[in-house]
PDB file of C-alpha atoms in Angstrom:
ATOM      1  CA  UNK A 132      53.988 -25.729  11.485  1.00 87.00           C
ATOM      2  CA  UNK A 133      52.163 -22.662  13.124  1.00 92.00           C
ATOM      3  CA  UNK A 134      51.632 -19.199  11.921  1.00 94.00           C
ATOM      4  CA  UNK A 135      50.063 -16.245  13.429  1.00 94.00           C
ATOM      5  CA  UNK A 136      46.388 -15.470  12.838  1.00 96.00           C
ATOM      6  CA  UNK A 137      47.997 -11.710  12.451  1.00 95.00           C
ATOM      7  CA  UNK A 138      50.375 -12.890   9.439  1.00 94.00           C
ATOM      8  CA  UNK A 139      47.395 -14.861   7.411  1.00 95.00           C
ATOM      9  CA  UNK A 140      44.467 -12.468   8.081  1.00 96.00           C
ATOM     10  CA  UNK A 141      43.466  -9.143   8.416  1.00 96.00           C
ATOM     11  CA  UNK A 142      41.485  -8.241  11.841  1.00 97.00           C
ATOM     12  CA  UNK A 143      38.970  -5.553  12.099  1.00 95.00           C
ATOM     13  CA  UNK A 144      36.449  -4.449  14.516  1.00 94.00           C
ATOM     14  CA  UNK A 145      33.070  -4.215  13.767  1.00 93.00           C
ATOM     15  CA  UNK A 146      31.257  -1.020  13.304  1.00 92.00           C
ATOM     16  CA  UNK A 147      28.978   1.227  15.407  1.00 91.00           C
ATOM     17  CA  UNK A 148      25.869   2.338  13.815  1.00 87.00           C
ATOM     18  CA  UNK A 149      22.787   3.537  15.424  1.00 83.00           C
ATOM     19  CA  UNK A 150      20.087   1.141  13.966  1.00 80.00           C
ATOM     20  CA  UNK A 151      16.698   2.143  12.434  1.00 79.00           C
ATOM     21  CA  UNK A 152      13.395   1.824  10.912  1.00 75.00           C
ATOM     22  CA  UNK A 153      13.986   2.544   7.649  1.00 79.00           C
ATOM     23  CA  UNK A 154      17.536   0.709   6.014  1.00 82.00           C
ATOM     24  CA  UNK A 155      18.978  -1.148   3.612  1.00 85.00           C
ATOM     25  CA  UNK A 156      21.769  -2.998   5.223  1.00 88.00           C
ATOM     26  CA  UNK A 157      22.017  -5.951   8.233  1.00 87.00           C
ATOM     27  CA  UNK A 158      23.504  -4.595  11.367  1.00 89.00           C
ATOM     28  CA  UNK A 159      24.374  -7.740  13.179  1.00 89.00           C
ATOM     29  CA  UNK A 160      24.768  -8.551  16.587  1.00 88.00           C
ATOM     30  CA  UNK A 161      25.332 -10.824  18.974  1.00 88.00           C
ATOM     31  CA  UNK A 162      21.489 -11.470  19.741  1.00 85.00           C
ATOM     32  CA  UNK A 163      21.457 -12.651  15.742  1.00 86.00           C
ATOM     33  CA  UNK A 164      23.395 -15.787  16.845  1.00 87.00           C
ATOM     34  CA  UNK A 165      22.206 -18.852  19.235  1.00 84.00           C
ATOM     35  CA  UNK A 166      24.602 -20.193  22.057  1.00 76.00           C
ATOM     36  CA  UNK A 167      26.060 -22.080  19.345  1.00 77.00           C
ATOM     37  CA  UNK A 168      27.256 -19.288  17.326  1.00 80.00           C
ATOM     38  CA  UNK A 169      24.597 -20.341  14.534  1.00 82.00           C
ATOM     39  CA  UNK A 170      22.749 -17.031  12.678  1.00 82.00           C
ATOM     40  CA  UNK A 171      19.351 -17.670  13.546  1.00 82.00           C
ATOM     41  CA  UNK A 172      18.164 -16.766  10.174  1.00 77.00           C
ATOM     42  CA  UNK A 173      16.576 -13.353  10.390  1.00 76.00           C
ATOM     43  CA  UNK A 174      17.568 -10.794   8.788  1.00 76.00           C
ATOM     44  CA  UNK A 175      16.496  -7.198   9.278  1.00 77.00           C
ATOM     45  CA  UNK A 176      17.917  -4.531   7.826  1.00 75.00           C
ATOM     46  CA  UNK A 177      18.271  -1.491  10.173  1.00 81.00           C
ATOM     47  CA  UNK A 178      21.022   0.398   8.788  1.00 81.00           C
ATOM     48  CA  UNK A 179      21.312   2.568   6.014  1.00 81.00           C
ATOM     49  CA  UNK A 180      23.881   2.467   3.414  1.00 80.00           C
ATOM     50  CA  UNK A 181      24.506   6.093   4.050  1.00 78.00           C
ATOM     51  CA  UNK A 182      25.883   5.585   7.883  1.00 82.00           C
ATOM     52  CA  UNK A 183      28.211   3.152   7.166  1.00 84.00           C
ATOM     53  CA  UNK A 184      31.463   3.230   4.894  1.00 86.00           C
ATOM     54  CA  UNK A 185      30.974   0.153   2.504  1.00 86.00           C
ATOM     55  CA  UNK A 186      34.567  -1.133   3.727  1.00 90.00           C
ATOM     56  CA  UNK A 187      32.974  -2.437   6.466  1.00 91.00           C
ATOM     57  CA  UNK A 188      30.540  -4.763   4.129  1.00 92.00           C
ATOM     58  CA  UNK A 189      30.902  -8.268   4.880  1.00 92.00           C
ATOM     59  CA  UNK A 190      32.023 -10.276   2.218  1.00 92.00           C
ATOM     60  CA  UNK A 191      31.144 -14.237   1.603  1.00 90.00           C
ATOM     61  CA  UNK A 192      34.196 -15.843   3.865  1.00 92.00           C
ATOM     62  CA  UNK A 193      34.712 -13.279   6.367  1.00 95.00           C
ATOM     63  CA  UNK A 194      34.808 -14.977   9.687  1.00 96.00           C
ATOM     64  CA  UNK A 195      33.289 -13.180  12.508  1.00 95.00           C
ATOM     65  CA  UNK A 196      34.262 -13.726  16.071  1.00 96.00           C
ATOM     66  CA  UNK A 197      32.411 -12.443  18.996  1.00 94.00           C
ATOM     67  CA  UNK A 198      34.899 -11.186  20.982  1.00 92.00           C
ATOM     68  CA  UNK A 199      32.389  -9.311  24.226  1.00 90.00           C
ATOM     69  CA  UNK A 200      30.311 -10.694  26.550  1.00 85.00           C
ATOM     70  CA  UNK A 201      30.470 -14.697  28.021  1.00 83.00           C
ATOM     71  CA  UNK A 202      29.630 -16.027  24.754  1.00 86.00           C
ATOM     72  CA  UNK A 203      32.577 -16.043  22.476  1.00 92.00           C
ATOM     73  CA  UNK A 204      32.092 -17.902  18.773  1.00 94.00           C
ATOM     74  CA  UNK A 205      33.230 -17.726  15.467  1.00 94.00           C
ATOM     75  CA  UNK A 206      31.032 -17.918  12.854  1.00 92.00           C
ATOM     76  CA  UNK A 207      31.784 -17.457   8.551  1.00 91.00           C
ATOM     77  CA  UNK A 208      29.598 -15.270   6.540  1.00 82.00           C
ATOM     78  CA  UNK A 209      27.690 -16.893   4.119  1.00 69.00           C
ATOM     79  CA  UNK A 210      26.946 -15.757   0.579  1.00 67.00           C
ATOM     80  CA  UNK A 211      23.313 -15.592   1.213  1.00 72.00           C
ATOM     81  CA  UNK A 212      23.004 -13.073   3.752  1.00 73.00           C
ATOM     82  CA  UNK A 213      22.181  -9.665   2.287  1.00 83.00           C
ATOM     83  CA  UNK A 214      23.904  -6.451   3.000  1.00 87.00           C
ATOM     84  CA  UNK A 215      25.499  -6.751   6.253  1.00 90.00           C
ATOM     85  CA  UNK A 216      27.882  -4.963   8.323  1.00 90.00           C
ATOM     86  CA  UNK A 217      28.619  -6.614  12.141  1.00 91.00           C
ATOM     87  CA  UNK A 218      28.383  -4.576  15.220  1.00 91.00           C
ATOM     88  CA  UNK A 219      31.300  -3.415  17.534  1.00 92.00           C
ATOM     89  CA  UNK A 220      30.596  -6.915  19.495  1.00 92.00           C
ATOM     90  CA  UNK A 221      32.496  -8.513  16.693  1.00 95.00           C
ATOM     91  CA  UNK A 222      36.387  -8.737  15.392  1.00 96.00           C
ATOM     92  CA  UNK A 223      35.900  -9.234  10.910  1.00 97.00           C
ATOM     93  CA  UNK A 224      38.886 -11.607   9.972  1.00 97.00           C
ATOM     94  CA  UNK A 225      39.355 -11.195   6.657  1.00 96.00           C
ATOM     95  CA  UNK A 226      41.890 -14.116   5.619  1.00 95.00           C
ATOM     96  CA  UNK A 227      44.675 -12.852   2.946  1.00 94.00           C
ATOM     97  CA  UNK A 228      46.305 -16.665   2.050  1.00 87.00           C
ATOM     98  CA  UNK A 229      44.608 -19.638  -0.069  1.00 87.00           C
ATOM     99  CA  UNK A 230      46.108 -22.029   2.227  1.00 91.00           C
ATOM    100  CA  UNK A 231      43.776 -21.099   4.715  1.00 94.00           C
ATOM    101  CA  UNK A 232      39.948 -22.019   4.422  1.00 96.00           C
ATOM    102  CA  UNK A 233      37.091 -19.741   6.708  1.00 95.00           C
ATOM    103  CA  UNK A 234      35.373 -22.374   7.320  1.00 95.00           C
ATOM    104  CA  UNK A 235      38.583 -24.192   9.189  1.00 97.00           C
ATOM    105  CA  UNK A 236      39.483 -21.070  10.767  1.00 97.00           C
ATOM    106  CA  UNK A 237      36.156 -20.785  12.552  1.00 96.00           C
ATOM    107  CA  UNK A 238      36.381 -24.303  13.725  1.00 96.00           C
ATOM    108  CA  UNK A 239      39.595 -23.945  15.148  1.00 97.00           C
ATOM    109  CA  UNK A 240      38.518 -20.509  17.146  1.00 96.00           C
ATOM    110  CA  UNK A 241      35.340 -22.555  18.204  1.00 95.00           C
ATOM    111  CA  UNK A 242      37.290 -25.108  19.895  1.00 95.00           C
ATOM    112  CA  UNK A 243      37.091 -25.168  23.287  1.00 94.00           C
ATOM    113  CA  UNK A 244      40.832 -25.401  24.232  1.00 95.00           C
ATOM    114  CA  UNK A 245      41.037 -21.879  21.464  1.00 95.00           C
ATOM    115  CA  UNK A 246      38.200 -20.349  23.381  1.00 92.00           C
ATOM    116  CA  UNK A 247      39.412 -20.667  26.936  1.00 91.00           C
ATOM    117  CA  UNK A 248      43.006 -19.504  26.170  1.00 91.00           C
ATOM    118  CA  UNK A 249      41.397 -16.553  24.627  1.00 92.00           C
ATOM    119  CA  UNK A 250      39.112 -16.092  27.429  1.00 90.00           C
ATOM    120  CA  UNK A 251      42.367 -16.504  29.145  1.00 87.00           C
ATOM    121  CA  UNK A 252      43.360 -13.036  27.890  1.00 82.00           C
ATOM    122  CA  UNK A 253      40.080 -10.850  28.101  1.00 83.00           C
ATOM    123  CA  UNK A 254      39.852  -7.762  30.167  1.00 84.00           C
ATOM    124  CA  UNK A 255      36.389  -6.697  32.482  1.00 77.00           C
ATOM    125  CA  UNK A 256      34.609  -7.379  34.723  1.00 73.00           C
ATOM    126  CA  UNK A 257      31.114  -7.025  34.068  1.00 79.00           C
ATOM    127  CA  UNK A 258      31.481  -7.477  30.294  1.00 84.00           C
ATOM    128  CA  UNK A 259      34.769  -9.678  29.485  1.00 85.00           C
ATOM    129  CA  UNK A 260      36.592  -8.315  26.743  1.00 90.00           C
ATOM    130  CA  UNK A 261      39.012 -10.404  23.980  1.00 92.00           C
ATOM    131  CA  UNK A 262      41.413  -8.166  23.007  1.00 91.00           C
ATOM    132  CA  UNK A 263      42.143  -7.982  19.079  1.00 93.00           C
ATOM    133  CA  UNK A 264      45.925  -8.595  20.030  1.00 94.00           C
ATOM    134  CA  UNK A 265      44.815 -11.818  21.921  1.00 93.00           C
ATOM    135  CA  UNK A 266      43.136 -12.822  18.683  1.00 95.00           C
ATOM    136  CA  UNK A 267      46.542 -11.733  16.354  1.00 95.00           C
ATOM    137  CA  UNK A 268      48.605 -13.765  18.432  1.00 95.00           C
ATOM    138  CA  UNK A 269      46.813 -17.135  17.988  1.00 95.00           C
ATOM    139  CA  UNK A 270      48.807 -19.654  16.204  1.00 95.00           C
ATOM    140  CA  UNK A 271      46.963 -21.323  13.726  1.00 94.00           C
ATOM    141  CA  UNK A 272      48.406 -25.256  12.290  1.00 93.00           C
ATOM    142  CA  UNK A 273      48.897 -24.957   8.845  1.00 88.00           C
ATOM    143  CA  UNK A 274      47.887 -27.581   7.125  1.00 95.00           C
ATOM    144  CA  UNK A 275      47.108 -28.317   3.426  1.00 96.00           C
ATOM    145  CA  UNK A 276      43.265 -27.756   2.494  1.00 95.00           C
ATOM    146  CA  UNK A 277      42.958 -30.850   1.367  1.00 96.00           C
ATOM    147  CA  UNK A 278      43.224 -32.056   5.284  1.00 97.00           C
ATOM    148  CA  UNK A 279      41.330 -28.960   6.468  1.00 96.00           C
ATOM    149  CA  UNK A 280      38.347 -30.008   4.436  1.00 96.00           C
ATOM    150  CA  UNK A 281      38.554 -33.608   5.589  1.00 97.00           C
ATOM    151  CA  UNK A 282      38.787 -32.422   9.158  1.00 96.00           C
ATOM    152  CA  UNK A 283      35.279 -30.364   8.621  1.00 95.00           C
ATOM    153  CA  UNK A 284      33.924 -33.036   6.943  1.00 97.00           C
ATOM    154  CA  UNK A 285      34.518 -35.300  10.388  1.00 96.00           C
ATOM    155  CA  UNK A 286      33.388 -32.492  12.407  1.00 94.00           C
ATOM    156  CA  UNK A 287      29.886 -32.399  10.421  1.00 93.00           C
ATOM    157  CA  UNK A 288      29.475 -36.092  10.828  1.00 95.00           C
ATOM    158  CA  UNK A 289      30.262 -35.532  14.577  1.00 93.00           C
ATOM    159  CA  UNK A 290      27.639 -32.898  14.553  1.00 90.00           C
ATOM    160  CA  UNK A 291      25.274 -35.123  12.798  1.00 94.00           C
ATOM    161  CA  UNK A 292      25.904 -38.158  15.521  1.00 96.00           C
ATOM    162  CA  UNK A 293      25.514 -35.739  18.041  1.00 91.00           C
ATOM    163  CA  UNK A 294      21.948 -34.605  16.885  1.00 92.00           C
ATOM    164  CA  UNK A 295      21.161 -38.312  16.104  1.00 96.00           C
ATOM    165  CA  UNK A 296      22.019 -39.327  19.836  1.00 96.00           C
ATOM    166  CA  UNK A 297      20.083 -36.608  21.081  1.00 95.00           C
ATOM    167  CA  UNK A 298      17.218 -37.959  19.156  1.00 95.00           C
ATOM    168  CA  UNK A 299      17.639 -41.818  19.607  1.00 96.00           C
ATOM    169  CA  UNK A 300      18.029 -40.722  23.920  1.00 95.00           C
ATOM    170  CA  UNK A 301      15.118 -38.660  23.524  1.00 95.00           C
ATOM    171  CA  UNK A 302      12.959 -41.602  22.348  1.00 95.00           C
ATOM    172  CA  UNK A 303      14.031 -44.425  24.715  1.00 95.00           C
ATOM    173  CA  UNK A 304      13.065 -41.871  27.511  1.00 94.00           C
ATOM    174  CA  UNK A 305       9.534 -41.521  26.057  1.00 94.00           C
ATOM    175  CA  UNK A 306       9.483 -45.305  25.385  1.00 94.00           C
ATOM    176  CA  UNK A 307      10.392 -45.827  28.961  1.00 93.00           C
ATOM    177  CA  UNK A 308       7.489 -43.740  30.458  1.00 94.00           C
ATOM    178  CA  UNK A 309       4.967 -45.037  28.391  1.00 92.00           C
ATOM    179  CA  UNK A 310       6.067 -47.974  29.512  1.00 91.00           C
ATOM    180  CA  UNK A 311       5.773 -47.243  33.507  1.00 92.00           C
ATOM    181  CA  UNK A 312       2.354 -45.609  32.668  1.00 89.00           C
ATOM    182  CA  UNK A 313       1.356 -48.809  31.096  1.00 87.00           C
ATOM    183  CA  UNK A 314       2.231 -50.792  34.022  1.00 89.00           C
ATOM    184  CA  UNK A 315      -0.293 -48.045  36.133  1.00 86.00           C
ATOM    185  CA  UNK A 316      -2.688 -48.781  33.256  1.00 79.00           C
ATOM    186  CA  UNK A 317      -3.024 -45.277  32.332  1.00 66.00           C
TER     187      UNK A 317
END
């Protein structure tokens, strides 16, 4: 079975704020994240609490999905990120069920199949747009948590294989050019 992302979550935009100096809470944008959709750990607060209405305050689950530009990602907000609001780059999916973990959510919009018929959809030229009604109308399996959580847990050891590959490729290339050089007796 399939429901609606529109009938298990409530979308949002971000929020535009002009940034400065002096403030208290984390304006993020797309710039914050790597081509992986990973935070890249900084945090700088450049918005004050006074230009922004605090229902637009991320909360710990909240996935964000960057929704401008040619790099779309989801990505979950993490309890250890201070203060934040995201920028107008972003749609905030709050989810409104149990049945339906952020975590899983933002693996299923990060798939590439999810990403390409949502690129599918966007609008521009010059900056390609996903539309929030794109985003409402994907159908998301529903599937008990208990199976959601197994499929992350796959997923991470994929991600950890793929890293380790990476590494163990990385090394027999090095191993092979020492090994020319030593023929040249370098």
């Amino acid at each position: 079975m399939k429901v609606l992302l529109k009938d298990v979550a409530e979308i949002r935009t971000g929020v535009f704020v002009k940034p400065n100096i002096k403030g208290e809470v984390v304006y993020l944008q797309l710039n914050d994240f790597d081509e992986n959709g990973n935070h890249k750990g900084h945090w700088v607060s450049s918005v004050s609490e006074n230009d922004v209405n605090s229902k637009h305050y991320l909360c710990p689950g909240d996935v964000l999905f960057a929704a401008k530009g040619s790099k779309n990602f989801a990505s979950v907000r993490v309890s250890k990120l201070p203060l934040a609001v995201a920028s107008t780059s972003f749609f905030v999916i709050r989810i409104q069920k149990d049945e339906l973990l952020p975590e899983f959510l933002m693996w299923f919009l990060n798939q590439p199949e999810t990403i390409l018929l949502l690129k599918a959809e966007a609008k521009g030229t010059d900056i390609p747009s996903i539309s929030k009604k794109s985003l409402e109308q994907i159908s998301i399996p529903v599937i008990p948590v208990t199976k959601q959580k197994l499929i992350l847990k796959i997923d991470q050891y994929r991600q950890k294989q793929k890293v380790i590959l990476q590494k163990i490729a990385h090394l027999k290339d090095n191993l092979i050019q020492q090994q020319i050089l030593k023929t040249l007796n370098f």
